[in-house]
mmCIF file with all atom_site columns, C-alpha atoms in Angstrom:
data_model
loop_
_atom_site.group_PDB
_atom_site.id
_atom_site.type_symbol
_atom_site.label_atom_id
_atom_site.label_alt_id
_atom_site.label_comp_id
_atom_site.label_asym_id
_atom_site.label_entity_id
_atom_site.label_seq_id
_atom_site.pdbx_PDB_ins_code
_atom_site.Cartn_x
_atom_site.Cartn_y
_atom_site.Cartn_z
_atom_site.occupancy
_atom_site.B_iso_or_equiv
_atom_site.pdbx_formal_charge
_atom_site.auth_seq_id
_atom_site.auth_comp_id
_atom_site.auth_asym_id
_atom_site.auth_atom_id
_atom_site.pdbx_PDB_model_num
ATOM 1   C CA . LEU V 1 1   ? -17.359 -17.278 3.207   1.00 0.00 ? 1   LEU V CA 1
ATOM 2   C CA . LEU V 1 2   ? -14.620 -19.314 4.846   1.00 0.00 ? 2   LEU V CA 1
ATOM 3   C CA . VAL V 1 3   ? -11.912 -16.808 3.855   1.00 0.00 ? 3   VAL V CA 1
ATOM 4   C CA . LEU V 1 4   ? -13.455 -14.041 5.922   1.00 0.00 ? 4   LEU V CA 1
ATOM 5   C CA . ASP V 1 5   ? -13.307 -16.296 9.001   1.00 0.00 ? 5   ASP V CA 1
ATOM 6   C CA . MET V 1 6   ? -9.563  -16.779 8.521   1.00 0.00 ? 6   MET V CA 1
ATOM 7   C CA . LEU V 1 7   ? -6.779  -14.853 10.222  1.00 0.00 ? 7   LEU V CA 1
ATOM 8   C CA . VAL V 1 8   ? -4.622  -12.340 8.359   1.00 0.00 ? 8   VAL V CA 1
ATOM 9   C CA . LYS V 1 9   ? -1.539  -14.594 8.712   1.00 0.00 ? 9   LYS V CA 1
ATOM 10  C CA . GLU V 1 10  ? -3.318  -17.280 6.631   1.00 0.00 ? 10  GLU V CA 1
ATOM 11  C CA . VAL V 1 11  ? -3.969  -14.926 3.717   1.00 0.00 ? 11  VAL V CA 1
ATOM 12  C CA . MET V 1 12  ? -1.191  -12.325 3.813   1.00 0.00 ? 12  MET V CA 1
ATOM 13  C CA . VAL V 1 13  ? 1.491   -12.059 1.154   1.00 0.00 ? 13  VAL V CA 1
ATOM 14  C CA . LYS V 1 14  ? 4.856   -12.769 2.782   1.00 0.00 ? 14  LYS V CA 1
ATOM 15  C CA . LYS V 1 15  ? 7.069   -11.933 -0.208  1.00 0.00 ? 15  LYS V CA 1
ATOM 16  C CA . PHE V 1 16  ? 6.404   -8.353  -1.220  1.00 0.00 ? 16  PHE V CA 1
ATOM 17  C CA . ALA V 1 17  ? 8.190   -5.278  -2.455  1.00 0.00 ? 17  ALA V CA 1
ATOM 18  C CA . LYS V 1 18  ? 8.791   -2.448  -0.021  1.00 0.00 ? 18  LYS V CA 1
ATOM 19  C CA . VAL V 1 19  ? 10.263  0.977   -0.524  1.00 0.00 ? 19  VAL V CA 1
ATOM 20  C CA . TYR V 1 20  ? 12.125  3.487   1.570   1.00 0.00 ? 20  TYR V CA 1
ATOM 21  C CA . ALA V 1 21  ? 11.275  7.162   2.055   1.00 0.00 ? 21  ALA V CA 1
ATOM 22  C CA . ASP V 1 22  ? 14.537  8.221   0.394   1.00 0.00 ? 22  ASP V CA 1
ATOM 23  C CA . ASP V 1 23  ? 14.018  6.056   -2.720  1.00 0.00 ? 23  ASP V CA 1
ATOM 24  C CA . SER V 1 24  ? 13.543  8.032   -5.926  1.00 0.00 ? 24  SER V CA 1
ATOM 25  C CA . ILE V 1 25  ? 10.086  8.153   -7.482  1.00 0.00 ? 25  ILE V CA 1
ATOM 26  C CA . ASP V 1 26  ? 11.553  6.816   -10.738 1.00 0.00 ? 26  ASP V CA 1
ATOM 27  C CA . THR V 1 27  ? 12.737  3.677   -8.912  1.00 0.00 ? 27  THR V CA 1
ATOM 28  C CA . VAL V 1 28  ? 9.317   3.171   -7.327  1.00 0.00 ? 28  VAL V CA 1
ATOM 29  C CA . ILE V 1 29  ? 7.467   3.569   -10.626 1.00 0.00 ? 29  ILE V CA 1
ATOM 30  C CA . LYS V 1 30  ? 9.684   0.827   -12.111 1.00 0.00 ? 30  LYS V CA 1
ATOM 31  C CA . MET V 1 31  ? 8.852   -1.400  -9.114  1.00 0.00 ? 31  MET V CA 1
ATOM 32  C CA . LEU V 1 32  ? 5.108   -0.735  -9.178  1.00 0.00 ? 32  LEU V CA 1
ATOM 33  C CA . VAL V 1 33  ? 4.739   -1.807  -12.800 1.00 0.00 ? 33  VAL V CA 1
ATOM 34  C CA . LYS V 1 34  ? 6.372   -5.164  -11.995 1.00 0.00 ? 34  LYS V CA 1
ATOM 35  C CA . VAL V 1 35  ? 4.290   -6.161  -8.960  1.00 0.00 ? 35  VAL V CA 1
ATOM 36  C CA . PRO V 1 36  ? 0.609   -7.118  -8.660  1.00 0.00 ? 36  PRO V CA 1
ATOM 37  C CA . GLU V 1 37  ? 0.029   -4.746  -5.720  1.00 0.00 ? 37  GLU V CA 1
ATOM 38  C CA . SER V 1 38  ? -1.368  -1.291  -6.425  1.00 0.00 ? 38  SER V CA 1
ATOM 39  C CA . ALA V 1 39  ? 0.368   0.202   -3.392  1.00 0.00 ? 39  ALA V CA 1
ATOM 40  C CA . LEU V 1 40  ? 3.637   -0.533  -1.625  1.00 0.00 ? 40  LEU V CA 1
ATOM 41  C CA . PRO V 1 41  ? 4.512   -0.048  2.032   1.00 0.00 ? 41  PRO V CA 1
ATOM 42  C CA . VAL V 1 42  ? 7.098   2.615   2.831   1.00 0.00 ? 42  VAL V CA 1
ATOM 43  C CA . VAL V 1 43  ? 9.407   1.528   5.644   1.00 0.00 ? 43  VAL V CA 1
ATOM 44  C CA . ASP V 1 44  ? 12.368  2.932   7.524   1.00 0.00 ? 44  ASP V CA 1
ATOM 45  C CA . LYS V 1 45  ? 15.767  1.190   7.594   1.00 0.00 ? 45  LYS V CA 1
ATOM 46  C CA . LYS V 1 46  ? 14.578  -1.059  10.457  1.00 0.00 ? 46  LYS V CA 1
ATOM 47  C CA . GLY V 1 47  ? 11.513  -2.177  8.487   1.00 0.00 ? 47  GLY V CA 1
ATOM 48  C CA . LYS V 1 48  ? 9.051   -0.106  10.533  1.00 0.00 ? 48  LYS V CA 1
ATOM 49  C CA . PHE V 1 49  ? 5.950   1.035   8.622   1.00 0.00 ? 49  PHE V CA 1
ATOM 50  C CA . LEU V 1 50  ? 5.837   4.749   7.740   1.00 0.00 ? 50  LEU V CA 1
ATOM 51  C CA . GLY V 1 51  ? 3.089   4.922   5.111   1.00 0.00 ? 51  GLY V CA 1
ATOM 52  C CA . GLU V 1 52  ? 2.460   3.817   1.554   1.00 0.00 ? 52  GLU V CA 1
ATOM 53  C CA . ILE V 1 53  ? 2.867   4.928   -2.017  1.00 0.00 ? 53  ILE V CA 1
ATOM 54  C CA . SER V 1 54  ? 0.237   3.980   -4.578  1.00 0.00 ? 54  SER V CA 1
ATOM 55  C CA . GLN V 1 55  ? -0.004  3.665   -8.341  1.00 0.00 ? 55  GLN V CA 1
ATOM 56  C CA . ARG V 1 56  ? -3.103  5.844   -8.317  1.00 0.00 ? 56  ARG V CA 1
ATOM 57  C CA . GLU V 1 57  ? -1.366  8.681   -6.500  1.00 0.00 ? 57  GLU V CA 1
ATOM 58  C CA . LEU V 1 58  ? 1.625   8.618   -8.834  1.00 0.00 ? 58  LEU V CA 1
ATOM 59  C CA . LEU V 1 59  ? -0.582  8.427   -11.914 1.00 0.00 ? 59  LEU V CA 1
ATOM 60  C CA . LEU V 1 60  ? -2.689  11.395  -10.822 1.00 0.00 ? 60  LEU V CA 1
ATOM 61  C CA . LEU V 1 61  ? 0.403   13.397  -9.909  1.00 0.00 ? 61  LEU V CA 1
ATOM 62  C CA . ASP V 1 62  ? 1.927   12.682  -13.276 1.00 0.00 ? 62  ASP V CA 1
ATOM 63  C CA . VAL V 1 63  ? -1.216  13.451  -15.255 1.00 0.00 ? 63  VAL V CA 1
ATOM 64  C CA . GLY V 1 64  ? -2.518  16.596  -13.648 1.00 0.00 ? 64  GLY V CA 1
ATOM 65  C CA . ARG V 1 65  ? -2.139  19.555  -11.366 1.00 0.00 ? 65  ARG V CA 1
ATOM 66  C CA . ALA V 1 66  ? -4.884  21.472  -9.602  1.00 0.00 ? 66  ALA V CA 1
ATOM 67  C CA . GLU V 1 67  ? -7.781  19.694  -11.292 1.00 0.00 ? 67  GLU V CA 1
ATOM 68  C CA . PHE V 1 68  ? -6.977  16.656  -9.131  1.00 0.00 ? 68  PHE V CA 1
ATOM 69  C CA . GLU V 1 69  ? -7.283  18.606  -5.893  1.00 0.00 ? 69  GLU V CA 1
ATOM 70  C CA . SER V 1 70  ? -10.762 17.098  -5.490  1.00 0.00 ? 70  SER V CA 1
ATOM 71  C CA . GLU V 1 71  ? -9.121  13.642  -5.595  1.00 0.00 ? 71  GLU V CA 1
ATOM 72  C CA . GLY V 1 72  ? -7.359  14.432  -2.322  1.00 0.00 ? 72  GLY V CA 1
ATOM 73  C CA . ILE V 1 73  ? -3.921  15.267  -3.678  1.00 0.00 ? 73  ILE V CA 1
ATOM 74  C CA . SER V 1 74  ? -2.429  18.133  -1.732  1.00 0.00 ? 74  SER V CA 1
ATOM 75  C CA . VAL V 1 75  ? -1.121  21.366  -3.194  1.00 0.00 ? 75  VAL V CA 1
ATOM 76  C CA . ARG V 1 76  ? 2.185   20.592  -1.434  1.00 0.00 ? 76  ARG V CA 1
ATOM 77  C CA . LYS V 1 77  ? 2.591   17.378  -3.443  1.00 0.00 ? 77  LYS V CA 1
ATOM 78  C CA . ILE V 1 78  ? 1.697   19.103  -6.711  1.00 0.00 ? 78  ILE V CA 1
ATOM 79  C CA . LYS V 1 79  ? 4.173   21.935  -6.034  1.00 0.00 ? 79  LYS V CA 1
ATOM 80  C CA . THR V 1 80  ? 6.861   19.397  -5.154  1.00 0.00 ? 80  THR V CA 1
ATOM 81  C CA . LEU V 1 81  ? 6.237   17.525  -8.385  1.00 0.00 ? 81  LEU V CA 1
ATOM 82  C CA . PHE V 1 82  ? 6.814   20.590  -10.524 1.00 0.00 ? 82  PHE V CA 1
ATOM 83  C CA . THR V 1 83  ? 9.597   22.304  -8.565  1.00 0.00 ? 83  THR V CA 1
ATOM 84  C CA . LYS V 1 84  ? 12.026  19.518  -7.718  1.00 0.00 ? 84  LYS V CA 1
ATOM 85  C CA . SER V 1 85  ? 14.082  17.797  -10.347 1.00 0.00 ? 85  SER V CA 1
ATOM 86  C CA . LYS V 1 86  ? 14.790  14.806  -8.083  1.00 0.00 ? 86  LYS V CA 1
ATOM 87  C CA . LYS V 1 87  ? 11.668  13.426  -6.482  1.00 0.00 ? 87  LYS V CA 1
ATOM 88  C CA . TYR V 1 88  ? 11.579  11.078  -3.515  1.00 0.00 ? 88  TYR V CA 1
ATOM 89  C CA . VAL V 1 89  ? 9.020   8.740   -2.002  1.00 0.00 ? 89  VAL V CA 1
ATOM 90  C CA . ARG V 1 90  ? 8.869   10.893  1.168   1.00 0.00 ? 90  ARG V CA 1
ATOM 91  C CA . ASP V 1 91  ? 7.481   13.773  -0.922  1.00 0.00 ? 91  ASP V CA 1
ATOM 92  C CA . PHE V 1 92  ? 4.512   11.781  -2.232  1.00 0.00 ? 92  PHE V CA 1
ATOM 93  C CA . MET V 1 93  ? 3.796   8.919   0.169   1.00 0.00 ? 93  MET V CA 1
ATOM 94  C CA . ASP V 1 94  ? 0.586   8.768   2.150   1.00 0.00 ? 94  ASP V CA 1
ATOM 95  C CA . VAL V 1 95  ? 1.427   8.802   5.830   1.00 0.00 ? 95  VAL V CA 1
ATOM 96  C CA . HIS V 1 96  ? -1.167  6.870   7.821   1.00 0.00 ? 96  HIS V CA 1
ATOM 97  C CA . GLU V 1 97  ? -1.503  4.476   10.711  1.00 0.00 ? 97  GLU V CA 1
ATOM 98  C CA . LEU V 1 98  ? -3.537  1.848   8.868   1.00 0.00 ? 98  LEU V CA 1
ATOM 99  C CA . SER V 1 99  ? -1.916  -1.487  9.539   1.00 0.00 ? 99  SER V CA 1
ATOM 100 C CA . VAL V 1 100 ? -3.042  -4.833  10.932  1.00 0.00 ? 100 VAL V CA 1
ATOM 101 C CA . GLY V 1 101 ? -1.597  -7.635  12.985  1.00 0.00 ? 101 GLY V CA 1
ATOM 102 C CA . PRO V 1 102 ? -1.266  -11.248 11.805  1.00 0.00 ? 102 PRO V CA 1
ATOM 103 C CA . GLU V 1 103 ? -3.864  -12.499 14.312  1.00 0.00 ? 103 GLU V CA 1
ATOM 104 C CA . GLU V 1 104 ? -6.656  -10.173 13.155  1.00 0.00 ? 104 GLU V CA 1
ATOM 105 C CA . LYS V 1 105 ? -9.636  -11.528 11.233  1.00 0.00 ? 105 LYS V CA 1
ATOM 106 C CA . VAL V 1 106 ? -9.711  -11.129 7.473   1.00 0.00 ? 106 VAL V CA 1
ATOM 107 C CA . LEU V 1 107 ? -13.342 -9.994  7.751   1.00 0.00 ? 107 LEU V CA 1
ATOM 108 C CA . ASP V 1 108 ? -12.328 -6.987  9.869   1.00 0.00 ? 108 ASP V CA 1
ATOM 109 C CA . VAL V 1 109 ? -9.515  -6.102  7.475   1.00 0.00 ? 109 VAL V CA 1
ATOM 110 C CA . ALA V 1 110 ? -11.810 -6.437  4.446   1.00 0.00 ? 110 ALA V CA 1
ATOM 111 C CA . LYS V 1 111 ? -14.298 -4.042  6.094   1.00 0.00 ? 111 LYS V CA 1
ATOM 112 C CA . MET V 1 112 ? -11.492 -1.554  6.824   1.00 0.00 ? 112 MET V CA 1
ATOM 113 C CA . MET V 1 113 ? -10.226 -1.786  3.243   1.00 0.00 ? 113 MET V CA 1
ATOM 114 C CA . TYR V 1 114 ? -13.724 -1.090  1.956   1.00 0.00 ? 114 TYR V CA 1
ATOM 115 C CA . ASP V 1 115 ? -14.371 1.772   4.400   1.00 0.00 ? 115 ASP V CA 1
ATOM 116 C CA . GLU V 1 116 ? -10.994 3.421   3.749   1.00 0.00 ? 116 GLU V CA 1
ATOM 117 C CA . ASP V 1 117 ? -11.041 2.728   -0.027  1.00 0.00 ? 117 ASP V CA 1
ATOM 118 C CA . ILE V 1 118 ? -7.658  0.998   -0.012  1.00 0.00 ? 118 ILE V CA 1
ATOM 119 C CA . SER V 1 119 ? -6.479  -2.224  -1.634  1.00 0.00 ? 119 SER V CA 1
ATOM 120 C CA . THR V 1 120 ? -3.284  -2.944  0.297   1.00 0.00 ? 120 THR V CA 1
ATOM 121 C CA . VAL V 1 121 ? -2.707  -3.001  4.063   1.00 0.00 ? 121 VAL V CA 1
ATOM 122 C CA . PRO V 1 122 ? 0.630   -3.720  5.742   1.00 0.00 ? 122 PRO V CA 1
ATOM 123 C CA . VAL V 1 123 ? 0.772   -6.531  8.302   1.00 0.00 ? 123 VAL V CA 1
ATOM 124 C CA . VAL V 1 124 ? 3.023   -5.557  11.203  1.00 0.00 ? 124 VAL V CA 1
ATOM 125 C CA . ASP V 1 125 ? 4.436   -7.376  14.209  1.00 0.00 ? 125 ASP V CA 1
ATOM 126 C CA . VAL V 1 126 ? 4.281   -6.025  17.772  1.00 0.00 ? 126 VAL V CA 1
ATOM 127 C CA . ARG V 1 127 ? 7.326   -3.796  17.098  1.00 0.00 ? 127 ARG V CA 1
ATOM 128 C CA . GLY V 1 128 ? 5.643   -2.192  14.061  1.00 0.00 ? 128 GLY V CA 1
ATOM 129 C CA . LYS V 1 129 ? 7.900   -3.995  11.578  1.00 0.00 ? 129 LYS V CA 1
ATOM 130 C CA . VAL V 1 130 ? 6.224   -4.921  8.285   1.00 0.00 ? 130 VAL V CA 1
ATOM 131 C CA . ILE V 1 131 ? 6.106   -8.729  7.994   1.00 0.00 ? 131 ILE V CA 1
ATOM 132 C CA . GLY V 1 132 ? 3.669   -8.958  5.087   1.00 0.00 ? 132 GLY V CA 1
ATOM 133 C CA . ILE V 1 133 ? 0.838   -7.265  3.264   1.00 0.00 ? 133 ILE V CA 1
ATOM 134 C CA . ILE V 1 134 ? -2.783  -8.158  2.799   1.00 0.00 ? 134 ILE V CA 1
ATOM 135 C CA . THR V 1 135 ? -4.428  -7.124  -0.457  1.00 0.00 ? 135 THR V CA 1
ATOM 136 C CA . ASP V 1 136 ? -7.865  -7.371  -1.964  1.00 0.00 ? 136 ASP V CA 1
ATOM 137 C CA . ILE V 1 137 ? -6.366  -9.636  -4.635  1.00 0.00 ? 137 ILE V CA 1
ATOM 138 C CA . ALA V 1 138 ? -4.797  -11.936 -1.999  1.00 0.00 ? 138 ALA V CA 1
ATOM 139 C CA . ILE V 1 139 ? -8.206  -12.314 -0.335  1.00 0.00 ? 139 ILE V CA 1
ATOM 140 C CA . LEU V 1 140 ? -9.856  -13.110 -3.690  1.00 0.00 ? 140 LEU V CA 1
ATOM 141 C CA . LYS V 1 141 ? -7.120  -15.614 -4.611  1.00 0.00 ? 141 LYS V CA 1
ATOM 142 C CA . LYS V 1 142 ? -7.574  -17.416 -1.280  1.00 0.00 ? 142 LYS V CA 1
ATOM 143 C CA . TYR V 1 143 ? -11.347 -17.455 -1.823  1.00 0.00 ? 143 TYR V CA 1
ATOM 144 C CA . LYS V 1 144 ? -10.869 -18.885 -5.334  1.00 0.00 ? 144 LYS V CA 1
ATOM 145 C CA . ALA V 1 145 ? -8.450  -21.553 -4.068  1.00 0.00 ? 145 ALA V CA 1
ATOM 146 C CA . ILE V 1 146 ? -10.964 -22.682 -1.429  1.00 0.00 ? 146 ILE V CA 1
ATOM 147 C CA . ARG V 1 147 ? -13.828 -22.753 -3.960  1.00 0.00 ? 147 ARG V CA 1
ATOM 148 C CA . GLU V 1 148 ? -11.796 -24.936 -6.311  1.00 0.00 ? 148 GLU V CA 1
ATOM 149 C CA . ARG V 1 149 ? -11.091 -27.618 -3.686  1.00 0.00 ? 149 ARG V CA 1
#
């Protein structure tokens, strides 16, 4: 597979939606239904990566309460959902350190995505600023484009 030998910068999506921790959940839901990505990076005002918010998380939060505890949704998030009238990204985002640099190999990122069960990974520069995202779909599209040559 030639794609897996490529660097992240050759496959990453450079135009992508990003959200801020103080954005409302309603705003993010409207964004998520318009973009192909299943998760969006959450950044601070300087563009530094803070975490992500995913369609799956929002769907599970909207659909259920305690029965989704086994899915990894915290009691804190469930309580927040049902006690606050205004809900913000910061209340529901997944805070993690999973990000990659543009010079990393797609193979390594694909393995990480598989191991961590994620479909979107932010690409950050040396300052931690999000400069793109790499998604499972982006990898497949690149693979398809190469196969069709």
